[in-house]
XYZ file of N, CA and C in Angstrom:
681
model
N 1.639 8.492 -15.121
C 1.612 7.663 -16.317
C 2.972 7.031 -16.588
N 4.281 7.817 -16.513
C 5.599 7.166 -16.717
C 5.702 5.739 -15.765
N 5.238 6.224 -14.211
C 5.482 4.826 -13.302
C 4.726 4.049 -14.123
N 3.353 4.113 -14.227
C 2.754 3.142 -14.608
C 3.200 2.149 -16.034
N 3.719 3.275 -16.562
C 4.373 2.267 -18.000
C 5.606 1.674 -17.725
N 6.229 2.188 -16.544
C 7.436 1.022 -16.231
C 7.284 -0.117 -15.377
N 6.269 -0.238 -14.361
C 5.851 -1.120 -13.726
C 5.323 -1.956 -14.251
N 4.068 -2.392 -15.377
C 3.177 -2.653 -15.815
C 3.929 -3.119 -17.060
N 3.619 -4.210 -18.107
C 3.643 -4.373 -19.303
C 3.486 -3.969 -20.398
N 3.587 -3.759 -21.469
C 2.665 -3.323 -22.321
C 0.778 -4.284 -22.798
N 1.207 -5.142 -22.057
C -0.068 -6.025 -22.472
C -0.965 -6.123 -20.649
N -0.374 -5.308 -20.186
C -1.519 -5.014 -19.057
C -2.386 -3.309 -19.506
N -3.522 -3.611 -19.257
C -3.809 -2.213 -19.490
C -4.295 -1.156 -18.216
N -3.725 -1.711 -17.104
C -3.266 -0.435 -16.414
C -2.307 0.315 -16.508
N -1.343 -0.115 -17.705
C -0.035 1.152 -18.269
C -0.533 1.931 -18.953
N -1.908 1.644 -19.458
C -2.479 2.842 -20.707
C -3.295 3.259 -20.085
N -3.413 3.362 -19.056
C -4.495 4.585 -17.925
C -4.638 5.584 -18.131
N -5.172 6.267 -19.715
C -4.601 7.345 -19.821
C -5.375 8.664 -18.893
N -6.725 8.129 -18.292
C -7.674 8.957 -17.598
C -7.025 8.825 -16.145
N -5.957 8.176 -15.802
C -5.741 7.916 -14.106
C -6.955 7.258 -13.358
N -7.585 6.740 -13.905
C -8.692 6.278 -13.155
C -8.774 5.349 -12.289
N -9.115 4.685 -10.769
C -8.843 4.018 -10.116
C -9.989 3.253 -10.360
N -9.895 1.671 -9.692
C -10.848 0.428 -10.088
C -11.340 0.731 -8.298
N -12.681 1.553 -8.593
C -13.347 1.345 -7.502
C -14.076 0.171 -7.061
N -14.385 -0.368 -7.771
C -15.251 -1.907 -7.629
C -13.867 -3.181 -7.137
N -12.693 -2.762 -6.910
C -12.115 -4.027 -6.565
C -11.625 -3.937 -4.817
N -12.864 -4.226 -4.300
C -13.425 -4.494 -2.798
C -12.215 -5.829 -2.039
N -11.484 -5.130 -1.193
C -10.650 -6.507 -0.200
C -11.700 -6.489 0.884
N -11.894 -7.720 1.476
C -12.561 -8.191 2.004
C -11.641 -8.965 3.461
N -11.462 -8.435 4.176
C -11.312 -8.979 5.322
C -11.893 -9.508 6.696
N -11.258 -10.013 7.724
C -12.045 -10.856 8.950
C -12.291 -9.524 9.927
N -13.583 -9.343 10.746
C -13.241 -8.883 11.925
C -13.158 -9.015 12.992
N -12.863 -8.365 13.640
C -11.759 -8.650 15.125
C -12.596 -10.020 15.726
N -13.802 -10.328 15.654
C -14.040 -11.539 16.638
C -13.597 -12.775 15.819
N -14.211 -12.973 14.471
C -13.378 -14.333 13.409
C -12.038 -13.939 13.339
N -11.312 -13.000 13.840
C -9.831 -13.379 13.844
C -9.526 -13.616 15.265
N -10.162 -13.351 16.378
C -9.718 -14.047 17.926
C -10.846 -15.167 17.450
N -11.673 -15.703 17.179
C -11.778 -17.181 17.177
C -10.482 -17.524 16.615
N -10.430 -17.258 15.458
C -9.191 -18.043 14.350
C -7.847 -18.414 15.548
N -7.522 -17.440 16.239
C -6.492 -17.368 16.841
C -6.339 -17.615 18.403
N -7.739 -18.165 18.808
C -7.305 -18.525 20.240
C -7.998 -19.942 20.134
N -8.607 -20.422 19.253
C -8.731 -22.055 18.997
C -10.626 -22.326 19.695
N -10.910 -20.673 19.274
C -12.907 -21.488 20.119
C -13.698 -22.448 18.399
N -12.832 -21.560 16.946
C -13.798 -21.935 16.146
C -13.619 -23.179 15.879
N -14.526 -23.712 14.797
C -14.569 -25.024 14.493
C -13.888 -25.307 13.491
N -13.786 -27.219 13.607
C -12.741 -27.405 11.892
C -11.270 -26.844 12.154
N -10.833 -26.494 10.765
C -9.753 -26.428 10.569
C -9.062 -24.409 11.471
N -9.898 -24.402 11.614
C -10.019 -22.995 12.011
C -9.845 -23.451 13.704
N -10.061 -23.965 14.538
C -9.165 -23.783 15.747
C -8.203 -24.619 15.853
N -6.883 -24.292 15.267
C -5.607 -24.866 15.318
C -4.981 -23.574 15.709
N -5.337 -21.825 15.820
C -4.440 -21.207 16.526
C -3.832 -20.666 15.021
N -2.554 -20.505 15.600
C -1.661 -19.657 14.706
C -0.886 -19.093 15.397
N 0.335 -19.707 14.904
C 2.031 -19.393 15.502
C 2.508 -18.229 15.347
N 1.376 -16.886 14.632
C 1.866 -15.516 14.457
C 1.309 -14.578 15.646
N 2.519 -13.458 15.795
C 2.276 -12.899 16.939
C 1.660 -11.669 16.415
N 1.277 -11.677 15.155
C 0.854 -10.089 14.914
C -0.565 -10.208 15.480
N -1.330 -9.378 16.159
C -2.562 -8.945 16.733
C -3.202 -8.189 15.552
N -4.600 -8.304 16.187
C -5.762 -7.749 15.174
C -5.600 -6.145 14.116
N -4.921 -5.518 15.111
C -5.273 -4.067 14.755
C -3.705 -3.625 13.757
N -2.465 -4.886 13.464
C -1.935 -4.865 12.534
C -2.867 -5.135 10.906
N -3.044 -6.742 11.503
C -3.620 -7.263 10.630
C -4.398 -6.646 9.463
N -5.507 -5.627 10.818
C -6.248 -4.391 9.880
C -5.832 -3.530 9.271
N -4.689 -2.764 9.871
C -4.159 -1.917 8.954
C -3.736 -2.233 8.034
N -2.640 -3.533 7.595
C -2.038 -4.415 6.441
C -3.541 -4.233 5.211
N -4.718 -4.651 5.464
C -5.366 -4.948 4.444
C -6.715 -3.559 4.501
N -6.929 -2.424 5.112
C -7.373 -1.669 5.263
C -6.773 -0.519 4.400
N -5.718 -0.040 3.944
C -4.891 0.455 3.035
C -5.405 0.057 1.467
N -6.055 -0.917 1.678
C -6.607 -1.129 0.062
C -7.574 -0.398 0.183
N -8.270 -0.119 0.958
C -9.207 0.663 0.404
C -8.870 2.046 0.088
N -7.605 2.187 0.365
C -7.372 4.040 -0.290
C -6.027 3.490 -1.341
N -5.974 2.803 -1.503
C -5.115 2.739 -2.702
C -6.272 2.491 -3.808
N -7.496 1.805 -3.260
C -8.851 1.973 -4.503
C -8.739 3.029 -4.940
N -8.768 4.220 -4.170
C -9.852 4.916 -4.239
C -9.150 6.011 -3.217
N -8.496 6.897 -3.383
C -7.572 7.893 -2.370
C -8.276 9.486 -2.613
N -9.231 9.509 -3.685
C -9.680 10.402 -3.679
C -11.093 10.706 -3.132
N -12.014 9.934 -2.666
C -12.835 9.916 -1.840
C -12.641 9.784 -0.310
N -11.316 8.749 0.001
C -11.065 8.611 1.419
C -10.075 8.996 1.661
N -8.822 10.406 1.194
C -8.028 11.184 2.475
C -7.970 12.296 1.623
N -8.542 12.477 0.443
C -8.715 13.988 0.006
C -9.636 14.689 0.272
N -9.384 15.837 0.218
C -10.633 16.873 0.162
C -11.424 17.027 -0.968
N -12.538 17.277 -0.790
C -13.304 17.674 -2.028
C -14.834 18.023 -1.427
N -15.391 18.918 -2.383
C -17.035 19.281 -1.531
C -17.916 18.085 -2.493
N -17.472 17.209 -2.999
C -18.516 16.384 -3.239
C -18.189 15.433 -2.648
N -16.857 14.697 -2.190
C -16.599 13.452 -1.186
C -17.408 13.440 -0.135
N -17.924 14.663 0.163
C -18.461 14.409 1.536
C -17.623 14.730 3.056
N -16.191 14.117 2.308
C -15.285 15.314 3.511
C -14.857 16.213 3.564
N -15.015 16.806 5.561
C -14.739 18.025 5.232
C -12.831 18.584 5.640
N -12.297 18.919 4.799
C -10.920 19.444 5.149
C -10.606 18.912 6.770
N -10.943 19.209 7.724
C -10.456 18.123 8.702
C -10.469 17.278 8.201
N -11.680 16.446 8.125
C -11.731 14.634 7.969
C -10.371 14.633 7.026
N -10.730 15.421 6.027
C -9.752 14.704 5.106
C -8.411 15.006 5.320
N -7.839 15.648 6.124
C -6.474 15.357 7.190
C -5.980 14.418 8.210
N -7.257 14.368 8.952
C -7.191 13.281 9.754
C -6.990 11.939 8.908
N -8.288 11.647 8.126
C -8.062 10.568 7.604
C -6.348 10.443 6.684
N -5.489 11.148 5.685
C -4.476 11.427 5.541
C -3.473 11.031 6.445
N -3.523 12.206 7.516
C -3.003 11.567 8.649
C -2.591 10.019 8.801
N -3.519 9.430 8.816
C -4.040 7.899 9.790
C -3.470 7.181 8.331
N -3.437 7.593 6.973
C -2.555 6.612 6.497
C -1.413 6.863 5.946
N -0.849 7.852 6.157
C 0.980 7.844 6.674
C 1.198 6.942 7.739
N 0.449 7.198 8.532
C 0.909 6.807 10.340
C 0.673 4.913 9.857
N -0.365 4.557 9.533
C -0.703 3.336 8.505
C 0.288 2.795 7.929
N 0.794 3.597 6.780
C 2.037 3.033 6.153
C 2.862 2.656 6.760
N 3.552 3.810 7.567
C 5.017 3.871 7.790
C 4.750 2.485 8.952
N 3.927 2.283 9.707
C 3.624 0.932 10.172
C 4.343 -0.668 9.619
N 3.316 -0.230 8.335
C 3.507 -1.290 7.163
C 5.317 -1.347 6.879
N 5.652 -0.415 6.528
C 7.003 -0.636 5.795
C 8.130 -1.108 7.244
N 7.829 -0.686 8.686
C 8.721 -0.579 9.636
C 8.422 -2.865 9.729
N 7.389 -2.914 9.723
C 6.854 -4.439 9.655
C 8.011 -5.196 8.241
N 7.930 -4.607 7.042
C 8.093 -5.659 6.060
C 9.982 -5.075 6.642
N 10.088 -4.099 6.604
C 12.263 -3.970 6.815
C 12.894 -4.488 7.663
N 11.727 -4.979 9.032
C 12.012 -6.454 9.657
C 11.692 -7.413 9.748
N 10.910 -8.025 8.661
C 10.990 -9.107 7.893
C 11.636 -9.713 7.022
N 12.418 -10.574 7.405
C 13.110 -11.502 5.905
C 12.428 -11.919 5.185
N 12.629 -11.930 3.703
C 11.662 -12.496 2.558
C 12.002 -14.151 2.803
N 11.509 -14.874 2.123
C 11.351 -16.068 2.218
C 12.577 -16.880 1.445
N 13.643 -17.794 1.943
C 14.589 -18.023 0.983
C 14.194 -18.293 -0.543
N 14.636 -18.473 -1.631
C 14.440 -18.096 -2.558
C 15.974 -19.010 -3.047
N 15.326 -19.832 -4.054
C 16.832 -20.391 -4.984
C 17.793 -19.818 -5.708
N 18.723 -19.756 -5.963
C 20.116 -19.430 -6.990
C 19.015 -19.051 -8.320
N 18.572 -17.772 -8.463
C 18.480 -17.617 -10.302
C 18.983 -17.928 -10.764
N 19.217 -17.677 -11.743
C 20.313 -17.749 -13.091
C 19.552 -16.495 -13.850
N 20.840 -16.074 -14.999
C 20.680 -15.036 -15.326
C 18.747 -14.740 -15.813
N 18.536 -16.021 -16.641
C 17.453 -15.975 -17.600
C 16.020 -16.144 -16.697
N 16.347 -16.506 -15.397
C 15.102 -16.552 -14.586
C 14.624 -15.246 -14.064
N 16.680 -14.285 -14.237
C 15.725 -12.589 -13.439
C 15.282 -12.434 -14.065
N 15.622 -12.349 -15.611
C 14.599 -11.792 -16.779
C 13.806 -11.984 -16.542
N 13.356 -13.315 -16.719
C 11.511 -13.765 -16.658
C 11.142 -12.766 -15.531
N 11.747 -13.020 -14.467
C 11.005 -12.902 -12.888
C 10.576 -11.239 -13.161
N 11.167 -10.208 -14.094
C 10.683 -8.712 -14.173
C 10.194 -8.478 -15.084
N 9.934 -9.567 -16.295
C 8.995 -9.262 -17.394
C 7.726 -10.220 -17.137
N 7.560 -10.709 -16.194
C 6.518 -11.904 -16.018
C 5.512 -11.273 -15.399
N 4.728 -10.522 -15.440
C 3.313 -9.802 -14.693
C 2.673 -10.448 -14.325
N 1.720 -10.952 -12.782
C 0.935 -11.631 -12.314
C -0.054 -10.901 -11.626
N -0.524 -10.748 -11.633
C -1.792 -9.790 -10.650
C -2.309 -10.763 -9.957
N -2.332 -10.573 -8.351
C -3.088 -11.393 -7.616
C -3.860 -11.470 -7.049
N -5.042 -11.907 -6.783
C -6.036 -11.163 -5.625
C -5.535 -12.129 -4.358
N -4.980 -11.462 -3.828
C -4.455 -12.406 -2.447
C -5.391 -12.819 -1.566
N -4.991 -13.649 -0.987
C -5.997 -14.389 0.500
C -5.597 -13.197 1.535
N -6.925 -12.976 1.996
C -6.509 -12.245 3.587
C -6.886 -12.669 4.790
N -6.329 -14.040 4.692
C -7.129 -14.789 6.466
C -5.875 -14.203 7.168
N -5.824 -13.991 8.389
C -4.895 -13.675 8.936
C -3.843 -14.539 9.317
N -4.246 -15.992 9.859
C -3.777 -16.960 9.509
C -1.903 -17.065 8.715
N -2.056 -16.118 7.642
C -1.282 -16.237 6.586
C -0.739 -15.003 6.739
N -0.821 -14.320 7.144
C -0.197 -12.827 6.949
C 1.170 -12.752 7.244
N 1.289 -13.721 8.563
C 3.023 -13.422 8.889
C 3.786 -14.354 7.849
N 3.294 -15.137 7.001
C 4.302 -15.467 5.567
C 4.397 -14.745 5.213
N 3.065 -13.787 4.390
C 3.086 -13.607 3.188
C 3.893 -12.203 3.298
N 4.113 -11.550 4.651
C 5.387 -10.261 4.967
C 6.604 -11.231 4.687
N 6.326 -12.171 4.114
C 8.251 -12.810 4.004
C 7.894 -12.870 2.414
N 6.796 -13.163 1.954
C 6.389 -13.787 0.376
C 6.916 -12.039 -1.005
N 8.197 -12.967 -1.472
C 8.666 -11.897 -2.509
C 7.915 -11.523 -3.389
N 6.796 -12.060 -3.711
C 5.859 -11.308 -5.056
C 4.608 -11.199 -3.938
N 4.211 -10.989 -2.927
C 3.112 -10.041 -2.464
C 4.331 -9.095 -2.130
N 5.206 -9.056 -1.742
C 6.146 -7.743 -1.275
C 6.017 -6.969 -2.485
N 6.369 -7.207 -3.693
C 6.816 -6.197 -4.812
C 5.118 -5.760 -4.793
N 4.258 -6.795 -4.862
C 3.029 -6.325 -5.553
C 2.540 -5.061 -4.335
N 2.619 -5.323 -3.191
C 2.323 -4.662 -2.065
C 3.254 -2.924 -2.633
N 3.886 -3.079 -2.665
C 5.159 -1.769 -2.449
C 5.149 -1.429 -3.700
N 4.470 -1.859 -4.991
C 4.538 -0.931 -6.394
C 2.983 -0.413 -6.611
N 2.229 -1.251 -5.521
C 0.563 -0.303 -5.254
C 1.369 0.994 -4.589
N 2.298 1.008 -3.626
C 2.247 1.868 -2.832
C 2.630 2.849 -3.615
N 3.710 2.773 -4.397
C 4.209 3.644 -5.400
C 4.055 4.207 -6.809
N 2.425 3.793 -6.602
C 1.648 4.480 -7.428
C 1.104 5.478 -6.469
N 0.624 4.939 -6.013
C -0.272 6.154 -4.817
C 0.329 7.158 -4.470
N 1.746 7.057 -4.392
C 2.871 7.796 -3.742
C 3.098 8.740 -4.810
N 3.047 8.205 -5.879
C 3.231 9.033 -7.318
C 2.170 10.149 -7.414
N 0.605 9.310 -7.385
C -0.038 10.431 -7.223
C -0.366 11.301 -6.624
N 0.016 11.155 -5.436
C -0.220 12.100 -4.299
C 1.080 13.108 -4.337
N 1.725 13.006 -4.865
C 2.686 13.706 -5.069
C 2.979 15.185 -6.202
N 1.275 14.299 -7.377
C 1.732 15.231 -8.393
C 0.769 16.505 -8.466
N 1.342 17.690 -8.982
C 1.106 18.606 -8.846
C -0.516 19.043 -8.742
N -1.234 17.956 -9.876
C -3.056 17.775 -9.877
C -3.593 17.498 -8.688
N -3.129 17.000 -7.092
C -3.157 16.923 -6.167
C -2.662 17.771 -5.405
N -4.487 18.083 -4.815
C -4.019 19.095 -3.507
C -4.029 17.941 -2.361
N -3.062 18.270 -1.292
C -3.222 17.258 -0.340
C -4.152 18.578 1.056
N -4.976 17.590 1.888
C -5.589 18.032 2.839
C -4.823 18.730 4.033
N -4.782 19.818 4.089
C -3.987 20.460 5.425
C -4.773 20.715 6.910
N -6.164 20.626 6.662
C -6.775 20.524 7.872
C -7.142 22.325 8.240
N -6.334 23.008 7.396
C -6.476 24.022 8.072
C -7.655 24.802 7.382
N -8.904 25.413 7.986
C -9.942 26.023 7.280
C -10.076 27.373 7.011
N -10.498 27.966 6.387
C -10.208 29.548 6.174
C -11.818 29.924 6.598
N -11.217 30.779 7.780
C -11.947 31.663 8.064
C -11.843 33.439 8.059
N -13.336 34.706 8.162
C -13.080 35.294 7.331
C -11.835 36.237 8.614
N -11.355 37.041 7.484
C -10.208 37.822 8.240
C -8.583 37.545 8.891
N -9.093 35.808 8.507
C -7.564 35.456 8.661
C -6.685 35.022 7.695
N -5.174 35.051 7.677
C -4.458 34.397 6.155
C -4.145 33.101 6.673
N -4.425 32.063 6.044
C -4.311 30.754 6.364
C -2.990 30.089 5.043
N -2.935 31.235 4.011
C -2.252 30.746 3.132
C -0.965 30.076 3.312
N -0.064 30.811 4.315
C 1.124 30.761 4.777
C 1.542 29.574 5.687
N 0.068 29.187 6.815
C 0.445 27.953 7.240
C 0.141 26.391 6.334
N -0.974 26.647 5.303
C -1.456 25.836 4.665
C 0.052 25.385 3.728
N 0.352 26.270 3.459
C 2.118 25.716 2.518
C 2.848 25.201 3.322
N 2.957 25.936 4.485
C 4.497 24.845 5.029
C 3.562 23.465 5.670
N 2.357 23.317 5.763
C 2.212 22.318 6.180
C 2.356 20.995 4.433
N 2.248 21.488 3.399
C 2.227 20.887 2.027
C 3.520 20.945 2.024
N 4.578 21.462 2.348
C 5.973 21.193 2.044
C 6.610 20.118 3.423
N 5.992 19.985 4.145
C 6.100 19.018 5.389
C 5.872 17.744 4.409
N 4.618 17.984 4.259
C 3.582 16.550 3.805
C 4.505 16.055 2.351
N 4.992 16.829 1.319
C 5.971 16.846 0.075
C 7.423 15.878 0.763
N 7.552 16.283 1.849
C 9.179 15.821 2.359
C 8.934 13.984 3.121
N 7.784 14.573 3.506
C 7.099 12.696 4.025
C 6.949 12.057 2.866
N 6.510 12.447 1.578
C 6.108 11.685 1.106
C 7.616 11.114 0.303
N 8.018 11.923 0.142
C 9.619 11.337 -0.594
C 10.261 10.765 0.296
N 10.466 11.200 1.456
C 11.456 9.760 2.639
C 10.429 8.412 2.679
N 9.261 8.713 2.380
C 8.488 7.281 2.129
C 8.579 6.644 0.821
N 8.737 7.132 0.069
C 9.208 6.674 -1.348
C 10.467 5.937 -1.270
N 11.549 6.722 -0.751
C 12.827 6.215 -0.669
C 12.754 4.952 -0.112
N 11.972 5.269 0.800
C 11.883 3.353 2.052
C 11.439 2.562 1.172
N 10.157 2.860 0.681
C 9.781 1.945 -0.925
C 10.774 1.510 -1.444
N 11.351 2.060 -2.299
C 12.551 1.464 -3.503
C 13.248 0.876 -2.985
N 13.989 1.472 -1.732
C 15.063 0.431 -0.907
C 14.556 -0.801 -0.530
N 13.287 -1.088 0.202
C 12.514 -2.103 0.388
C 12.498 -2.942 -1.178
N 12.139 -2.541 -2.086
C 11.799 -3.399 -3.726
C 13.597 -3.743 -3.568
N 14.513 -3.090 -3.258
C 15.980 -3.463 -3.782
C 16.007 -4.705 -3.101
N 15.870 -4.652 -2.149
C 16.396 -5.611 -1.104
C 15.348 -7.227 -1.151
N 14.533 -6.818 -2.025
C 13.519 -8.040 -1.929
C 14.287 -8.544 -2.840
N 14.825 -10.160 -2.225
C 15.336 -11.617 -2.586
C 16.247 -11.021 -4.300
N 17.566 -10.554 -3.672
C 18.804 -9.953 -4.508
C 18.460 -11.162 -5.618
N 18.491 -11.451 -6.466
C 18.673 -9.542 -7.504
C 17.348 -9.482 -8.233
N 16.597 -10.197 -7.749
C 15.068 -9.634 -8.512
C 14.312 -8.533 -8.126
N 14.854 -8.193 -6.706
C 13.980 -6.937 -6.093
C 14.892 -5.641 -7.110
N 16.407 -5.555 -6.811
C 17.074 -4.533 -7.908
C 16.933 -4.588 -8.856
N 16.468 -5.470 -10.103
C 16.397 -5.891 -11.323
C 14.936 -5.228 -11.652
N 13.944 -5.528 -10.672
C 12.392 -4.951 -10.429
C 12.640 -3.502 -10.840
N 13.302 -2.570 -9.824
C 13.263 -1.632 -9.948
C 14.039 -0.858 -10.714
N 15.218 -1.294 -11.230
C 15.911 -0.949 -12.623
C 15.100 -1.428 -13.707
N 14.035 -1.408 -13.522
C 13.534 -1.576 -15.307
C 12.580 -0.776 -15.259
């Protein structure tokens, strides 16, 4: 609840979340792998076979916009629970697969330059960290290798993340260890150090977060995150 009231406005009402509740109904919608090799090797029609000067391949692409669906919704797809439907594996594996996901994502945007960006002035950082926009972004792929340079999908991208990061972090969250208890054995002992592993990932991923928000187009990315 604190992130959320510093990120957020007072006139957005995802700062008054007071239930934590995630917007399961807000569905990203992306291409698959064959409308993005048409898009990109020039068979489709119209404006759509001109190609595309980006070298990222399909199975980035997917991961970039596949991550929304557990920032929806993280408690049906990498937690455990006996009503999700998964079982303690799945819900490690799946876990698993979006660390390995992320840290993807962030190794992509820390070698990316943001997009030049004009001389602020003092009164434009203001605006630029009290100005809230929510976007539903385009996901043709087409566009993807901008929009890893584009300074407001960066912040918007990396303060989803750091909600998620928040919650997975807090104590109301068990995270999935994979490991199952069976009878006669103590599983307690490996099940912790694997949660104090998963506790230490999740804070060196946090850190990459904030440093990433600092560094987005000086001084609105530091200004972002000092408020």
């Amino acid at each position: 609840m604190i992130l959320l009231t510093k990120v957020f406005p007072l006139s957005e009402r995802s700062a008054i979340n007071v239930l934590g509740s995630f917007n399961v109904g807000n569905e990203t919608v992306f291409e698959g792998e064959i409308e993005f090799h048409e898009k990109h090797t020039g068979t489709g029609d119209g404006e759509n076979n001109k190609g595309s000067s980006s070298n990222i391949g399909y199975d980035f692409y997917k991961t970039f916009w596949s991550v929304q669906y557990i920032f929806t919704d993280p408690t049906t797809t990498i937690l455990y629970s006996k009503n999700n439907g998964l079982s303690q594996s799945d819900a490690a594996n799946a876990y698993n697969c979006f660390m390995k996901d992320i840290t993807s994502i962030l190794v992509a945007l820390e070698s990316s330059s943001t997009s030049v960006a004009k001389s602020l002035t003092e009164e434009d950082t203001t605006t630029a960290t009290t100005t809230a926009r929510h976007h539903k972004y385009l996901t043709s792929s087409q566009l993807l290798h901008l929009q890893l340079k584009d300074v407001q999908l960066r912040i918007h991208f990396l303060t989803q993340l750091l909600i998620i990061l928040s919650y997975l972090s807090s104590p109301t969250v068990t995270l999935p260890t994979g490991v199952a208890s069976t009878a006669g054995s103590n599983t307690e002992k490996l099940s912790n150090q694997i949660r104090v592993a998963q506790m230490k990932q999740l804070s060196l991923i946090e850190k990459r977060t904030m440093c990433l928000l600092s560094s987005t187009t000086p001084p609105v990315g530091k200004l972002f995150v000092l408020c």
